[in-house]
Amino acid sequence: MADAALRAAQWVVGKAVAPVVDGVLETWAATRNFQPNIEALSMELLLVKATLEQAALKELGGPAMEVLLQKLRDSAHNAEDLLDELDYFRIHDVLHGTHDAADVHGKGGVQDLALTVRHTAKALGKNLPSLPAYGRKRSRGDSSSTPNANQVDEEVSRHMPKLGKIFPGSSSPHPHVRADEDCGNAQETPMPEFNKAEFSQRMKGIVEKLQTVRKDVNNILQVCGPRIVLDTAHHRPTTTPQSAEPKLYGRDHVMNSIIHDITKGQYCDKGLTVLPVVGQGGMGKTTLIQHIYNNQQAQNHFPVRIWICVSFSFNLGKTLEEIIRYTPAVEGENGCSTTQELIEQRLKHKRFLLILDDIWQFTDVDDWKKLLLILGKSQEKGSMILVTTRQKEIADQVKKTVEPIELNGLEPREFKKLFLLYVFDAEQYPEKKLHLLDTGDKIMEKLKGSPLAAKTVGRLLRTNTCLAHWRMVLNSKQWAKQTNGIMPALELSYDFLPFHLQRWFSYSALFPEDYHFRRHELISLWTGLDILTPSNQNPTFEGTGLSILNDLVIHGFFREYKTGGDIWYVMHDLLHELALKVASHDCLSFRLPDVGSVEIKPSTRHLSISIENLGEYNGKNLKRELEKLKTRLKVEHLQTLMLFGATDEGLAKLFGDFLGEANALRVLYLPHLKYPVEAMVHNFSGLIHLRFLCLGSLESVVPIILPLNISKFYHLRVLDLKSWSGSSRGGASPVGRPGPSSYTVADMWTVNRYSIRRNWASRRRPGPWGSGGLYPPLSSGGFPEGMSNLAKLCHYYTPRDDELHSNICNVGKLELLEKLKVFRINKKSEGFEPYQLEHLTKLWELGIYNLEKIHTEDEAAQVKLNEKKCLRRLTLDWDHSEQYSVEPGVEAVVLECLRPHENLEVLCIRGHRGPTCPTWLGDELVVETLQSLCLDDVSWKVFPSLRNMGDLCELEIQDCPGFSSVISMSWIENLRRVTVKHVKLLENFEYSKSSDGVELNIEGKHGLHGLDQALFFDKETSLEKLTLKRCPPLELKHLLMLTSLKTLMVWNSVSLVGPLGGQGNVEWQLPVEHIKISNLNGNSGKELTELLSHLPKLSNLDIQHCKNIKQLVVGVDVKQTTPATPKLVFPAHLFDSLRELEFYGCLEVILVDPRTLLPEGVWLQALRSLQRLTIQECPKFLSAFSFSGHLFPSSLEFLKLTGVKGMGTLEPLSNLSSLTRLELYWCGEDLKCQGLQSLLTTSGQLSKLRVIGSPGSFANWDPNPRRELEDVEGGQEQPVSSRLQELYTYVDEGLLSAPVCSLLSSSLTMLELQGGGCEGMERFSKEQEDALQLLSSLQQLHFSCFQKLQQLPAGLHNLTSLKELMIYDCPAISSLPKDGLPKSLQKLWVSNCGNQELIQQCRGLKDIMHDILINTIATCMT
């Protein structure tokens, strides 16, 4: 622990001394005769730093040293705060040309003397009997007696001559406050005054404390011995091939897959293969490999098996020695002179399995290459090396061609078995311990599938299986405190990290558990904490932060994933516990209800509180808990405050009281404000140390206006308003808010220095700023004037879009800004000139708009894009929506002058009217590292040669009529994404390569007569999905290149393919699995028939709106058909390969009776592997079928028929024993359910049934729910059970009958009754009501579209399993059942029912049944 304290102290001291390293602060102080004070503090900090460097060479230990180091840290923090305040005054002076120090006033020495005396009196006020103290911390609970600055000035004035009357220049007590500011403004806080005497006194105190502790530490170091550095490997137990776990849980599939691949599959006949297994500590990597190593199949396959526990750093010499120890001797090896020769001789004719367990790093990567070279000389195929590691970087280094296997948490069901095995020696809860189930499940959820965590916590719980102990373990997370288990395993990974990565990881503890980060959130936090330090190699915070994030992902501390095009990061819950543990000396993170149980350390400076999902809470209890917290926590030392979740009015007040003294904040993170920020942080305007400010108001209950004092936070580096929805314009209503009669922030809240008071009475709109109003002037985009004063601002994140970036006037002052997504040239007469961009050399991303307003080469040159080495993303935009008399030649010159630096990676040019691309993008290519290029609405006749851009990954060209280049497949396959829209021959061309596969969509225009005009198939492609719309047909030469194609879709075209002859006797096949064609006007039946013969793997065929397909022939050889009628003939190989078939909107297609061609015809039954069949809007499809036998194959699992008439009964379907879902829509009014019983009872699998548009289908149907058993149990009859779970149908006289409902009683869970077939029905009959009550398993019951139904069926309260009741579009129902609803009901949905009596009755239920959800939409759909 002393080592951690030492490193933390070194880090803090380094941060404290940073402000004086460059000499800027000392230079400023020198002009005010303040330099000696800063020099003294600077020197002492350097001495402390040197002392700590010496301490790092010594063996430290003991809690006393930790206390001393903590004192050094505290004093260093105080020094950092003080120097930060001085730097604030320095920045203010630079910005405003002001001089507050007493010795620099140019108006004469007497005035200087007056100011100095007043400062001194304030600083010494505590020594005057009647003068309140100033410049010291006010005591707790004494806010009422603490004076403000004006009161202090008045007290000082009473004890000194009235110099203000003698010397007019000294009349203002606040030199920094203008007369119009000193007018009682409730929101605007005056600029704090620089008090030289007070600063001198504080500096002296800090130096004295540092000196005292430094001398004490030096004395101790004299007797400390030299530091002994232990190898991390010493902390790791050596693994062996024998597993302590007799059964492998949750990894069977992975284990069996690996064993198959290495013994019989893809690796068994190859040369030496390396398979890495990567995962965080405790995920079971070693256990998995042990089971593979000892598997009998692996033992039989590998004559030589070698197990080496690397444990830390890979050492080639030791590894070779271990290999020799495991390998048996062979004849002739005595002649081998070296270890390498001996191994080569022994393994020359042996297949071997080598396990290298737990590699952490390579001392020399070349050693790994040497090992592979030695082992690769074996002449036997199929040898394997299995490597386990925690580091993705190691896995990437050792792999040859095989991708690593990544182990994450176990699947919940398997994890539960393993967890319970460690607790109870059984895979399930004992009957006497079922009361532990809920708590146990919550504990398991926290462990997120970690096998080692299951072992650690399971053993902890088995010592005491009472509920109180389990709850204590859950609430206190005792597994984090165990000395032998999951935490030590994870701490090894943490200890392996360099110190700077440890710091960055540890502060992630401030985010809640299971939080999903966006990259800017983490980078912003690190930036706000001053722990990101850009370097010459990586000069921006963005680049540095991304590099760190990548390192933490590589080391396994974060998991990266993509969704919706965004990159997110998440941390395993156990790693979050680790972060909390290692950061506990200065970070505190908790849920608000748990405040009473958290451990508080006096050194805490970073606080994170989660108030999400609070539910109802006791305000008095929380207030009491927060007051207790305040007694243990020094709020005035807090540097970070992060609040997750929205606050109501009570919580806002609680936090306002709690945070009254939080003046040292550097990070303020409030993304869910419901009330103004001043409601919770009363001294918001005085937070001069702020580096990172995040404000969000998406859930605000009152209109909120952006605080105007943001422009005075001179240290601010990150301003995050991504979630801001309130107004940022003084005196104006927020967008979407009511007009002048509504409340404003000024009406709702009145703010002064120490308190905030609700002011509900006043509704007056704020007046003009110069007349004592509450808001200052704002820039056109809602920024208070002076935002350009934030000279340290690096990032400004905006809500919804980035247009607010364009509203920063004089943005050229923000020289550290890294992203300026929108800069509009000459938006106003001043402050938006091109030269504003000249000195913004740190820009990572830049968008320049309204470039049509630049008329000369000199103006364009002022931007100096070629000097912006950090720039990675650039947008250049010309807007011609308004008329500007700019010649194309001028725009060409302007674009030529806007040459970016060669480091640019992403470029977008939009709206340019020049004749050609610039030379720096064409013949004299400068941006050779370009990865993404977008050209939008440009008038070029000459486009850049895209082949010269070797790093290009993404290309987008749209609305460029001059673009007519033919794209070659060999070129685009090197890219990740290509989009070409609205060009000469193409409406759309989209190519994408991702983890989901390689896709190409082409939509042509009228002039496209052949695909070769747009796409050149110059090689076999990796294309897996091809979609063609309004395109010429695929020719044979194209098809032969689609060797990886799995999905082919053709829409709105004349033909599918051209002639497929011309290859002689050469057979060719494609791996296509799915074909969809729609709206083809040619002879599509013939074309598809010919194509199908070359698709042996086709499993899914979807045909829509093809009017020229007249006949479908199945079960007949193609040669036996006649060409007279356009036919689609299925070749024989489809009988086994086809799994899904759909016909939709093919009005003329008829299924041909094969007996007209062959006497043994079998209709669609020939498709013996078909699982899903859909036939919609094909009225003639079955017109040739006599329905005397079975029509469809028994393999069907899903069948949907729409508008297919003529069946009469369901007997033709009775053979479908595998059918699980059947949907019949408008298949004839005469359709009856005879034949359905075979699908519903034990011989069938039907679980979901929909029958719509066939009223009376259940009439007179007796499913015979009882049957005679064969001589079983005395020959007694047993009821037949049904498998049907969901039924959606019309109500008819046969459905709600006792025989049918008895059959369905034990299985049916969802029933939706529709009134479409009984428009005049007003009520259910007694027989129907009684039958409905037989459905004892029913959980969901829906009534819809009963236009005249006046009441629901009686007896619904007897449906004791019912959870959901929905009433939709039943306007005549006036009330709920008089006999009530079942107690089990959880959701009641009443929608599109306009009866007010029913609506009021439903609303009344909310007061007595809180768990019912009621949606009463009063409008009635007719």
PDB file of C-alpha atoms in Angstrom, residues 137-214:
ATOM      1  CA  LYS A 137     -12.741  28.795   5.188  1.00  0.00           C
ATOM      2  CA  ARG A 138     -15.975  29.444   6.956  1.00  0.00           C
ATOM      3  CA  SER A 139     -16.842  26.974   9.640  1.00  0.00           C
ATOM      4  CA  ARG A 140     -19.489  24.355   9.137  1.00  0.00           C
ATOM      5  CA  GLY A 141     -22.979  25.437   9.996  1.00  0.00           C
ATOM      6  CA  ASP A 142     -21.971  29.071  10.150  1.00  0.00           C
ATOM      7  CA  SER A 143     -23.097  30.256   6.755  1.00  0.00           C
ATOM      8  CA  SER A 144     -25.283  32.931   8.231  1.00  0.00           C
ATOM      9  CA  SER A 145     -22.355  34.686   9.863  1.00  0.00           C
ATOM     10  CA  THR A 146     -20.038  34.513   6.883  1.00  0.00           C
ATOM     11  CA  PRO A 147     -19.732  37.916   5.234  1.00  0.00           C
ATOM     12  CA  ASN A 148     -19.664  38.530   1.542  1.00  0.00           C
ATOM     13  CA  ALA A 149     -16.931  40.566  -0.092  1.00  0.00           C
ATOM     14  CA  ASN A 150     -18.851  43.827   0.164  1.00  0.00           C
ATOM     15  CA  GLN A 151     -19.396  43.374   3.902  1.00  0.00           C
ATOM     16  CA  VAL A 152     -15.708  42.737   4.408  1.00  0.00           C
ATOM     17  CA  ASP A 153     -14.854  45.856   2.457  1.00  0.00           C
ATOM     18  CA  GLU A 154     -17.199  47.873   4.681  1.00  0.00           C
ATOM     19  CA  GLU A 155     -15.603  46.474   7.834  1.00  0.00           C
ATOM     20  CA  VAL A 156     -12.123  47.173   6.488  1.00  0.00           C
ATOM     21  CA  SER A 157     -13.130  50.713   5.615  1.00  0.00           C
ATOM     22  CA  ARG A 158     -14.250  51.405   9.206  1.00  0.00           C
ATOM     23  CA  HIS A 159     -10.768  50.529  10.522  1.00  0.00           C
ATOM     24  CA  MET A 160      -8.740  52.605   8.050  1.00  0.00           C
ATOM     25  CA  PRO A 161      -8.780  56.173   6.683  1.00  0.00           C
ATOM     26  CA  LYS A 162     -11.453  56.959   4.132  1.00  0.00           C
ATOM     27  CA  LEU A 163      -8.967  56.823   1.282  1.00  0.00           C
ATOM     28  CA  GLY A 164     -11.747  56.467  -1.230  1.00  0.00           C
ATOM     29  CA  LYS A 165     -12.914  60.005  -0.552  1.00  0.00           C
ATOM     30  CA  ILE A 166      -9.418  61.418  -0.818  1.00  0.00           C
ATOM     31  CA  PHE A 167      -8.440  59.412  -3.931  1.00  0.00           C
ATOM     32  CA  PRO A 168     -11.387  58.984  -6.308  1.00  0.00           C
ATOM     33  CA  GLY A 169      -9.628  56.203  -8.181  1.00  0.00           C
ATOM     34  CA  SER A 170     -10.054  53.842  -5.242  1.00  0.00           C
ATOM     35  CA  SER A 171     -13.755  54.278  -4.687  1.00  0.00           C
ATOM     36  CA  SER A 172     -14.851  50.893  -6.076  1.00  0.00           C
ATOM     37  CA  PRO A 173     -14.381  47.985  -3.696  1.00  0.00           C
ATOM     38  CA  HIS A 174     -14.199  45.612  -6.704  1.00  0.00           C
ATOM     39  CA  PRO A 175     -11.850  46.850  -9.407  1.00  0.00           C
ATOM     40  CA  HIS A 176     -12.939  43.946 -11.669  1.00  0.00           C
ATOM     41  CA  VAL A 177     -16.662  44.718 -11.458  1.00  0.00           C
ATOM     42  CA  ARG A 178     -18.125  47.288 -13.804  1.00  0.00           C
ATOM     43  CA  ALA A 179     -20.675  49.717 -12.460  1.00  0.00           C
ATOM     44  CA  ASP A 180     -23.454  48.041 -14.393  1.00  0.00           C
ATOM     45  CA  GLU A 181     -22.470  44.680 -12.922  1.00  0.00           C
ATOM     46  CA  ASP A 182     -22.511  45.790  -9.328  1.00  0.00           C
ATOM     47  CA  CYS A 183     -26.268  46.171  -9.295  1.00  0.00           C
ATOM     48  CA  GLY A 184     -27.618  43.301  -7.308  1.00  0.00           C
ATOM     49  CA  ASN A 185     -27.789  40.843 -10.175  1.00  0.00           C
ATOM     50  CA  ALA A 186     -29.063  37.613  -8.754  1.00  0.00           C
ATOM     51  CA  GLN A 187     -27.346  35.288 -11.205  1.00  0.00           C
ATOM     52  CA  GLU A 188     -24.181  37.096 -12.224  1.00  0.00           C
ATOM     53  CA  THR A 189     -21.412  36.701  -9.622  1.00  0.00           C
ATOM     54  CA  PRO A 190     -18.823  39.503  -9.570  1.00  0.00           C
ATOM     55  CA  MET A 191     -15.269  38.686 -10.565  1.00  0.00           C
ATOM     56  CA  PRO A 192     -13.345  37.660  -7.397  1.00  0.00           C
ATOM     57  CA  GLU A 193     -10.708  40.115  -6.311  1.00  0.00           C
ATOM     58  CA  PHE A 194      -6.999  39.363  -6.328  1.00  0.00           C
ATOM     59  CA  ASN A 195      -5.752  39.693  -2.746  1.00  0.00           C
ATOM     60  CA  LYS A 196      -1.971  39.658  -2.700  1.00  0.00           C
ATOM     61  CA  ALA A 197      -1.668  39.549   1.088  1.00  0.00           C
ATOM     62  CA  GLU A 198      -4.014  36.605   1.384  1.00  0.00           C
ATOM     63  CA  PHE A 199      -2.232  34.658  -1.345  1.00  0.00           C
ATOM     64  CA  SER A 200       1.126  35.363   0.279  1.00  0.00           C
ATOM     65  CA  GLN A 201      -0.131  34.098   3.607  1.00  0.00           C
ATOM     66  CA  ARG A 202      -1.565  30.921   2.029  1.00  0.00           C
ATOM     67  CA  MET A 203       1.642  30.251   0.107  1.00  0.00           C
ATOM     68  CA  LYS A 204       3.727  30.636   3.213  1.00  0.00           C
ATOM     69  CA  GLY A 205       1.523  28.171   5.074  1.00  0.00           C
ATOM     70  CA  ILE A 206       1.711  25.581   2.299  1.00  0.00           C
ATOM     71  CA  VAL A 207       5.493  25.882   2.005  1.00  0.00           C
ATOM     72  CA  GLU A 208       5.903  25.439   5.757  1.00  0.00           C
ATOM     73  CA  LYS A 209       3.732  22.297   5.777  1.00  0.00           C
ATOM     74  CA  LEU A 210       5.578  20.829   2.808  1.00  0.00           C
ATOM     75  CA  GLN A 211       8.947  21.529   4.399  1.00  0.00           C
ATOM     76  CA  THR A 212       7.970  19.901   7.672  1.00  0.00           C
ATOM     77  CA  VAL A 213       6.665  16.683   6.107  1.00  0.00           C
ATOM     78  CA  ARG A 214       9.478  16.542   3.555  1.00  0.00           C
TER      79      ARG A 214
END
